[in-house]
Amino acid sequence: MATVVNPVRSSSGTRVTVGLALSATELCAVPRAGSDTSAHARPGVWRMPLLPLNGDGIGWPALTSALHELSRMLDADGGLLHVALMPPLTEIRRLDLPPMDEHELRTLLSRNAMRYFVGARSAQLVGTITAPKRSPGPLGGVIAAAAPQRLIAALHAAARDAGWTVEAVSPAEGAWCSAAAALWPSTARHASHLLVCGEDRTELLQIEQGRLSGVRRFRPGSADAALVAEAVGPGSATRQAPVMGRIVAVGVSAQRKDLARALSSAGLTVSSPPQEW
């Protein structure tokens, strides 16, 4: 799900690379470190509301307009986009499957998307990474992500129409793991759990050896605190239970603090982002 063409440069002649978090109704853009965005452009984060993808799936005019506006704000003639798709634009889950090569795996998941992905209602593009094995045996761990083909096609078309090139597309969970490694470098070296606290749900990401190895979803705030504690704590140890490690949390402040207090009562300590973030 990546395309590379001739680099697009800013008015100062330096290639511009922007990270996008994309949901059905909003775009959040951040220039990548080292990317020139003109001395006159405001540094920081840009949020823009979006109208949803057209029902016919042919185009995404609102996204094209937002990317034109992004070019104007950055004083750039387009550039390269690294796109993280927010839920529910993409679905990610862990699968334990018999050994097979990457081509066989993608073919299996693409042809049987509705079996493996709850939200799959149309043709899907599928990506996978190898996950650490949870137990001895013939099955191997795979983290698989799927997104509708028409969504990816509309994304590339909108970017192309606005003078941008989509260089990479990934699920938001991958970006969240990278953010955790930047905030807490130890999460890239040791088994850890990352809580992403949103207004409508909490995602629990298990990280092992610096790689995403599992994803679970709960109700927001402290509503499912007991289940979260069971998922990350040593008291529920089974052959496939996650390894206890550091617990860190990002996301909406009220929900994050509510859940941290509830987990503290269960004897679990949750680290918040450093103050400078």
mmCIF file of C-alpha atoms in Angstrom:
data_model
loop_
_atom_site.group_PDB
_atom_site.id
_atom_site.type_symbol
_atom_site.label_atom_id
_atom_site.label_comp_id
_atom_site.label_asym_id
_atom_site.label_seq_id
_atom_site.Cartn_x
_atom_site.Cartn_y
_atom_site.Cartn_z
ATOM 1 C CA MET A 1 0.000 0.000 0.000
ATOM 2 C CA ALA A 2 2.831 2.414 -0.812
ATOM 3 C CA THR A 3 3.692 4.463 -3.860
ATOM 4 C CA VAL A 4 6.806 6.530 -4.559
ATOM 5 C CA VAL A 5 7.237 8.980 -7.441
ATOM 6 C CA ASN A 6 9.539 11.927 -8.096
ATOM 7 C CA PRO A 7 10.015 13.892 -4.852
ATOM 8 C CA VAL A 8 7.892 17.003 -4.458
ATOM 9 C CA ARG A 9 9.697 20.001 -2.982
ATOM 10 C CA SER A 10 8.726 23.100 -1.066
ATOM 11 C CA SER A 11 9.192 26.610 -2.382
ATOM 12 C CA SER A 12 12.658 26.576 -0.762
ATOM 13 C CA GLY A 13 13.656 23.439 -2.705
ATOM 14 C CA THR A 14 13.620 20.916 0.161
ATOM 15 C CA ARG A 15 11.424 17.832 0.123
ATOM 16 C CA VAL A 16 8.398 18.074 2.438
ATOM 17 C CA THR A 17 7.205 14.998 4.319
ATOM 18 C CA VAL A 18 4.056 15.154 6.430
ATOM 19 C CA GLY A 19 2.554 12.621 8.810
ATOM 20 C CA LEU A 20 -1.246 12.411 8.660
ATOM 21 C CA ALA A 21 -3.665 10.860 11.119
ATOM 22 C CA LEU A 22 -6.806 10.337 9.070
ATOM 23 C CA SER A 23 -10.289 9.540 10.349
ATOM 24 C CA ALA A 24 -13.612 9.568 8.518
ATOM 25 C CA THR A 25 -14.314 13.122 9.697
ATOM 26 C CA GLU A 26 -10.965 14.750 10.491
ATOM 27 C CA LEU A 27 -7.392 15.126 9.284
ATOM 28 C CA CYS A 28 -4.495 15.813 11.654
ATOM 29 C CA ALA A 29 -1.187 16.795 10.009
ATOM 30 C CA VAL A 30 2.327 17.083 11.457
ATOM 31 C CA PRO A 31 5.453 17.909 9.380
ATOM 32 C CA ARG A 32 8.080 15.228 9.872
ATOM 33 C CA ALA A 33 11.330 16.148 11.653
ATOM 34 C CA GLY A 34 13.868 17.595 9.237
ATOM 35 C CA SER A 35 11.202 18.430 6.674
ATOM 36 C CA ASP A 36 11.397 22.004 5.400
ATOM 37 C CA THR A 37 8.076 23.817 5.706
ATOM 38 C CA SER A 38 9.186 27.359 4.941
ATOM 39 C CA ALA A 39 10.269 29.936 7.478
ATOM 40 C CA HIS A 40 6.878 31.597 7.173
ATOM 41 C CA ALA A 41 4.781 28.529 7.956
ATOM 42 C CA ARG A 42 3.596 27.987 11.508
ATOM 43 C CA PRO A 43 5.191 24.908 13.102
ATOM 44 C CA GLY A 44 2.956 22.488 14.953
ATOM 45 C CA VAL A 45 -0.133 20.399 14.354
ATOM 46 C CA TRP A 46 -2.994 21.142 11.986
ATOM 47 C CA ARG A 47 -6.492 19.715 12.456
ATOM 48 C CA MET A 48 -9.063 19.981 9.691
ATOM 49 C CA PRO A 49 -12.651 18.672 9.654
ATOM 50 C CA LEU A 50 -13.611 16.430 6.736
ATOM 51 C CA LEU A 51 -16.803 15.352 5.087
ATOM 52 C CA PRO A 52 -16.849 11.539 4.810
ATOM 53 C CA LEU A 53 -15.769 9.585 1.751
ATOM 54 C CA ASN A 54 -18.342 9.687 -1.057
ATOM 55 C CA GLY A 55 -20.867 6.882 -0.835
ATOM 56 C CA ASP A 56 -19.976 5.746 -4.342
ATOM 57 C CA GLY A 57 -16.347 5.370 -3.255
ATOM 58 C CA ILE A 58 -15.113 7.116 -6.404
ATOM 59 C CA GLY A 59 -13.557 10.184 -4.822
ATOM 60 C CA TRP A 60 -12.959 12.136 -1.646
ATOM 61 C CA PRO A 61 -13.323 15.837 -2.610
ATOM 62 C CA ALA A 62 -13.167 17.014 1.020
ATOM 63 C CA LEU A 63 -9.772 15.358 1.478
ATOM 64 C CA THR A 64 -8.483 16.903 -1.756
ATOM 65 C CA SER A 65 -9.554 20.343 -0.512
ATOM 66 C CA ALA A 66 -7.926 19.759 2.901
ATOM 67 C CA LEU A 67 -4.639 18.752 1.264
ATOM 68 C CA HIS A 68 -4.729 21.868 -0.944
ATOM 69 C CA GLU A 69 -5.159 23.912 2.249
ATOM 70 C CA LEU A 70 -2.269 22.034 3.872
ATOM 71 C CA SER A 71 -0.019 22.960 0.936
ATOM 72 C CA ARG A 72 -0.993 26.595 1.391
ATOM 73 C CA MET A 73 -0.263 26.578 5.132
ATOM 74 C CA LEU A 74 3.106 24.868 4.622
ATOM 75 C CA ASP A 75 3.980 27.069 1.633
ATOM 76 C CA ALA A 76 4.746 23.887 -0.316
ATOM 77 C CA ASP A 77 3.764 22.459 -3.672
ATOM 78 C CA GLY A 78 2.632 19.177 -2.168
ATOM 79 C CA GLY A 79 5.033 16.568 -0.823
ATOM 80 C CA LEU A 80 5.111 13.050 0.618
ATOM 81 C CA LEU A 81 2.446 11.724 2.987
ATOM 82 C CA HIS A 82 2.822 9.029 5.637
ATOM 83 C CA VAL A 83 -0.785 8.201 6.553
ATOM 84 C CA ALA A 84 -1.993 6.514 9.750
ATOM 85 C CA LEU A 85 -5.611 5.369 9.428
ATOM 86 C CA MET A 86 -7.654 5.825 12.583
ATOM 87 C CA PRO A 87 -10.233 3.243 13.651
ATOM 88 C CA PRO A 88 -12.654 2.280 12.197
ATOM 89 C CA LEU A 89 -11.128 3.100 8.799
ATOM 90 C CA THR A 90 -8.866 0.117 9.357
ATOM 91 C CA GLU A 91 -9.170 -2.987 11.496
ATOM 92 C CA ILE A 92 -6.222 -4.713 13.152
ATOM 93 C CA ARG A 93 -6.059 -7.962 15.054
ATOM 94 C CA ARG A 94 -3.746 -10.792 16.059
ATOM 95 C CA LEU A 95 -4.141 -14.132 14.309
ATOM 96 C CA ASP A 96 -2.450 -17.441 15.119
ATOM 97 C CA LEU A 97 -2.137 -19.346 11.837
ATOM 98 C CA PRO A 98 -0.153 -22.270 10.406
ATOM 99 C CA PRO A 99 3.212 -21.331 8.856
ATOM 100 C CA MET A 100 2.993 -19.934 5.301
ATOM 101 C CA ASP A 101 4.916 -17.448 3.183
ATOM 102 C CA GLU A 102 3.876 -13.797 2.950
ATOM 103 C CA HIS A 103 2.154 -14.168 -0.427
ATOM 104 C CA GLU A 104 0.085 -17.139 0.757
ATOM 105 C CA LEU A 105 -0.817 -15.291 3.956
ATOM 106 C CA ARG A 106 -2.016 -12.146 2.197
ATOM 107 C CA THR A 107 -3.959 -14.186 -0.340
ATOM 108 C CA LEU A 108 -5.674 -16.143 2.445
ATOM 109 C CA LEU A 109 -6.633 -13.032 4.387
ATOM 110 C CA SER A 110 -7.717 -11.014 1.343
ATOM 111 C CA ARG A 111 -9.949 -13.773 -0.004
ATOM 112 C CA ASN A 112 -11.450 -14.496 3.406
ATOM 113 C CA ALA A 113 -11.532 -10.953 4.825
ATOM 114 C CA MET A 114 -15.073 -11.242 6.196
ATOM 115 C CA ARG A 115 -14.047 -14.330 8.165
ATOM 116 C CA TYR A 116 -11.027 -12.720 9.818
ATOM 117 C CA PHE A 117 -12.095 -9.052 10.083
ATOM 118 C CA VAL A 118 -15.398 -8.157 11.728
ATOM 119 C CA GLY A 119 -15.820 -4.870 9.873
ATOM 120 C CA ALA A 120 -14.990 -6.172 6.389
ATOM 121 C CA ARG A 121 -17.976 -5.562 4.094
ATOM 122 C CA SER A 122 -16.180 -5.130 0.764
ATOM 123 C CA ALA A 123 -12.877 -5.934 -0.949
ATOM 124 C CA GLN A 124 -9.977 -5.299 1.443
ATOM 125 C CA LEU A 125 -6.273 -4.516 1.221
ATOM 126 C CA VAL A 126 -4.397 -6.501 3.861
ATOM 127 C CA GLY A 127 -1.000 -5.996 5.478
ATOM 128 C CA THR A 128 0.775 -8.224 8.014
ATOM 129 C CA ILE A 129 3.746 -8.319 10.360
ATOM 130 C CA THR A 130 5.097 -11.274 12.307
ATOM 131 C CA ALA A 131 4.244 -11.224 16.020
ATOM 132 C CA PRO A 132 6.123 -13.027 18.817
ATOM 133 C CA LYS A 133 4.765 -16.527 19.473
ATOM 134 C CA ARG A 134 2.738 -16.875 22.657
ATOM 135 C CA SER A 135 3.268 -20.585 23.209
ATOM 136 C CA PRO A 136 5.099 -23.586 21.769
ATOM 137 C CA GLY A 137 3.334 -25.263 18.868
ATOM 138 C CA PRO A 138 2.811 -25.181 15.110
ATOM 139 C CA LEU A 139 0.853 -21.904 14.974
ATOM 140 C CA GLY A 140 2.630 -18.611 14.322
ATOM 141 C CA GLY A 141 1.560 -15.161 15.501
ATOM 142 C CA VAL A 142 0.615 -12.564 12.884
ATOM 143 C CA ILE A 143 -0.620 -9.000 13.338
ATOM 144 C CA ALA A 144 -2.928 -8.369 10.391
ATOM 145 C CA ALA A 145 -4.561 -5.112 9.312
ATOM 146 C CA ALA A 146 -7.237 -4.578 6.678
ATOM 147 C CA ALA A 147 -8.712 -1.499 5.019
ATOM 148 C CA PRO A 148 -11.306 -1.195 2.227
ATOM 149 C CA GLN A 149 -9.764 -1.054 -1.236
ATOM 150 C CA ARG A 150 -12.055 1.824 -2.231
ATOM 151 C CA LEU A 151 -10.820 3.859 0.766
ATOM 152 C CA ILE A 152 -7.164 3.391 -0.178
ATOM 153 C CA ALA A 153 -7.914 4.186 -3.839
ATOM 154 C CA ALA A 154 -9.789 7.369 -2.829
ATOM 155 C CA LEU A 155 -6.914 8.387 -0.536
ATOM 156 C CA HIS A 156 -4.338 8.038 -3.322
ATOM 157 C CA ALA A 157 -6.588 9.848 -5.806
ATOM 158 C CA ALA A 158 -7.289 12.761 -3.429
ATOM 159 C CA ALA A 159 -3.586 13.144 -2.682
ATOM 160 C CA ARG A 160 -2.659 13.014 -6.373
ATOM 161 C CA ASP A 161 -5.287 15.634 -7.264
ATOM 162 C CA ALA A 162 -3.852 17.958 -4.599
ATOM 163 C CA GLY A 163 -0.235 17.462 -5.696
ATOM 164 C CA TRP A 164 0.775 15.081 -2.876
ATOM 165 C CA THR A 165 2.107 11.528 -3.003
ATOM 166 C CA VAL A 166 1.082 8.837 -0.510
ATOM 167 C CA GLU A 167 4.353 7.132 0.411
ATOM 168 C CA ALA A 168 3.047 4.874 3.208
ATOM 169 C CA VAL A 169 -0.266 3.821 4.750
ATOM 170 C CA SER A 170 -0.516 2.040 8.097
ATOM 171 C CA PRO A 171 -3.021 1.460 10.910
ATOM 172 C CA ALA A 172 -2.933 3.990 13.748
ATOM 173 C CA GLU A 173 -1.865 1.251 16.162
ATOM 174 C CA GLY A 174 1.551 1.139 14.501
ATOM 175 C CA ALA A 175 1.957 4.906 14.909
ATOM 176 C CA TRP A 176 0.870 4.660 18.563
ATOM 177 C CA CYS A 177 3.586 2.053 19.228
ATOM 178 C CA SER A 178 6.173 4.346 17.623
ATOM 179 C CA ALA A 179 4.922 7.212 19.784
ATOM 180 C CA ALA A 180 5.274 5.036 22.896
ATOM 181 C CA ALA A 181 8.891 4.279 21.979
ATOM 182 C CA ALA A 182 9.576 8.026 21.658
ATOM 183 C CA LEU A 183 7.862 8.857 24.966
ATOM 184 C CA TRP A 184 9.179 5.843 26.907
ATOM 185 C CA PRO A 185 12.263 4.327 25.181
ATOM 186 C CA SER A 186 12.095 1.291 27.486
ATOM 187 C CA THR A 187 8.940 0.119 25.676
ATOM 188 C CA ALA A 188 11.091 -0.656 22.637
ATOM 189 C CA ARG A 189 13.287 -2.986 24.718
ATOM 190 C CA HIS A 190 10.972 -4.652 27.229
ATOM 191 C CA ALA A 191 7.495 -6.174 27.311
ATOM 192 C CA SER A 192 5.016 -3.334 27.801
ATOM 193 C CA HIS A 193 1.358 -2.441 27.523
ATOM 194 C CA LEU A 194 0.147 0.784 25.907
ATOM 195 C CA LEU A 195 -3.315 2.106 26.749
ATOM 196 C CA VAL A 196 -4.760 4.462 24.125
ATOM 197 C CA CYS A 197 -7.673 6.191 25.844
ATOM 198 C CA GLY A 198 -10.305 7.656 23.552
ATOM 199 C CA GLU A 199 -13.712 9.181 24.194
ATOM 200 C CA ASP A 200 -15.529 6.134 22.845
ATOM 201 C CA ARG A 201 -13.176 3.266 23.701
ATOM 202 C CA THR A 202 -9.830 2.190 25.136
ATOM 203 C CA GLU A 203 -7.325 0.195 23.096
ATOM 204 C CA LEU A 204 -4.797 -2.001 24.883
ATOM 205 C CA LEU A 205 -1.694 -2.651 22.784
ATOM 206 C CA GLN A 206 0.759 -5.327 23.859
ATOM 207 C CA ILE A 207 4.350 -4.597 22.818
ATOM 208 C CA GLU A 208 7.083 -7.238 22.882
ATOM 209 C CA GLN A 209 10.641 -6.869 21.598
ATOM 210 C CA GLY A 210 9.666 -3.458 20.247
ATOM 211 C CA ARG A 211 6.891 -4.967 18.105
ATOM 212 C CA LEU A 212 3.124 -4.900 18.370
ATOM 213 C CA SER A 213 2.073 -8.383 19.489
ATOM 214 C CA GLY A 214 -1.586 -7.986 20.445
ATOM 215 C CA VAL A 215 -4.566 -5.620 20.474
ATOM 216 C CA ARG A 216 -7.654 -5.625 22.710
ATOM 217 C CA ARG A 217 -10.491 -3.111 22.959
ATOM 218 C CA PHE A 218 -12.521 -2.004 25.983
ATOM 219 C CA ARG A 219 -15.138 0.560 26.916
ATOM 220 C CA PRO A 220 -13.796 4.074 27.650
ATOM 221 C CA GLY A 221 -12.532 5.331 31.001
ATOM 222 C CA SER A 222 -12.819 2.999 33.974
ATOM 223 C CA ALA A 223 -15.904 1.134 32.691
ATOM 224 C CA ASP A 224 -13.845 -1.996 31.970
ATOM 225 C CA ALA A 225 -11.010 -1.371 34.449
ATOM 226 C CA ALA A 226 -11.346 -4.867 35.947
ATOM 227 C CA LEU A 227 -11.028 -6.461 32.498
ATOM 228 C CA VAL A 228 -8.042 -4.258 31.640
ATOM 229 C CA ALA A 229 -6.374 -5.222 34.931
ATOM 230 C CA GLU A 230 -6.990 -8.895 34.169
ATOM 231 C CA ALA A 231 -5.513 -8.482 30.692
ATOM 232 C CA VAL A 232 -2.271 -6.863 31.864
ATOM 233 C CA GLY A 233 -1.863 -8.293 35.383
ATOM 234 C CA PRO A 234 -0.019 -11.474 36.432
ATOM 235 C CA GLY A 235 -3.003 -12.804 38.391
ATOM 236 C CA SER A 236 -4.729 -14.128 35.273
ATOM 237 C CA ALA A 237 -1.700 -16.019 34.009
ATOM 238 C CA THR A 238 -2.573 -18.651 31.444
ATOM 239 C CA ARG A 239 -0.530 -20.188 28.713
ATOM 240 C CA GLN A 240 -1.494 -17.368 26.351
ATOM 241 C CA ALA A 241 -1.731 -14.472 28.834
ATOM 242 C CA PRO A 242 0.438 -11.428 28.059
ATOM 243 C CA VAL A 243 3.706 -10.992 29.937
ATOM 244 C CA MET A 244 3.444 -8.411 32.708
ATOM 245 C CA GLY A 245 5.501 -5.306 31.969
ATOM 246 C CA ARG A 246 5.392 -1.548 32.133
ATOM 247 C CA ILE A 247 1.973 0.030 31.582
ATOM 248 C CA VAL A 248 1.872 3.406 29.811
ATOM 249 C CA ALA A 249 -1.082 5.472 28.635
ATOM 250 C CA VAL A 250 -1.846 8.213 26.117
ATOM 251 C CA GLY A 251 -5.053 9.769 24.875
ATOM 252 C CA VAL A 252 -7.917 11.895 26.184
ATOM 253 C CA SER A 253 -6.891 13.239 29.595
ATOM 254 C CA ALA A 254 -10.146 12.636 31.478
ATOM 255 C CA GLN A 255 -10.520 9.016 30.332
ATOM 256 C CA ARG A 256 -6.820 8.311 30.833
ATOM 257 C CA LYS A 257 -6.789 9.612 34.411
ATOM 258 C CA ASP A 258 -10.045 7.841 35.244
ATOM 259 C CA LEU A 259 -8.642 4.498 34.091
ATOM 260 C CA ALA A 260 -5.265 5.092 35.786
ATOM 261 C CA ARG A 261 -7.001 5.687 39.133
ATOM 262 C CA ALA A 262 -9.057 2.513 38.774
ATOM 263 C CA LEU A 263 -5.990 0.441 37.868
ATOM 264 C CA SER A 264 -4.076 1.942 40.786
ATOM 265 C CA SER A 265 -6.735 0.516 43.100
ATOM 266 C CA ALA A 266 -5.929 -2.888 41.569
ATOM 267 C CA GLY A 267 -2.236 -2.416 42.354
ATOM 268 C CA LEU A 268 -1.183 -1.457 38.821
ATOM 269 C CA THR A 269 0.861 1.674 38.087
ATOM 270 C CA VAL A 270 0.209 3.523 34.823
ATOM 271 C CA SER A 271 2.807 5.969 33.479
ATOM 272 C CA SER A 272 1.531 9.200 31.917
ATOM 273 C CA PRO A 273 3.301 11.097 29.133
ATOM 274 C CA PRO A 274 6.228 13.264 30.296
ATOM 275 C CA GLN A 275 5.261 16.853 31.091
ATOM 276 C CA GLU A 276 7.079 18.278 28.058
ATOM 277 C CA TRP A 277 4.732 16.312 25.778
#
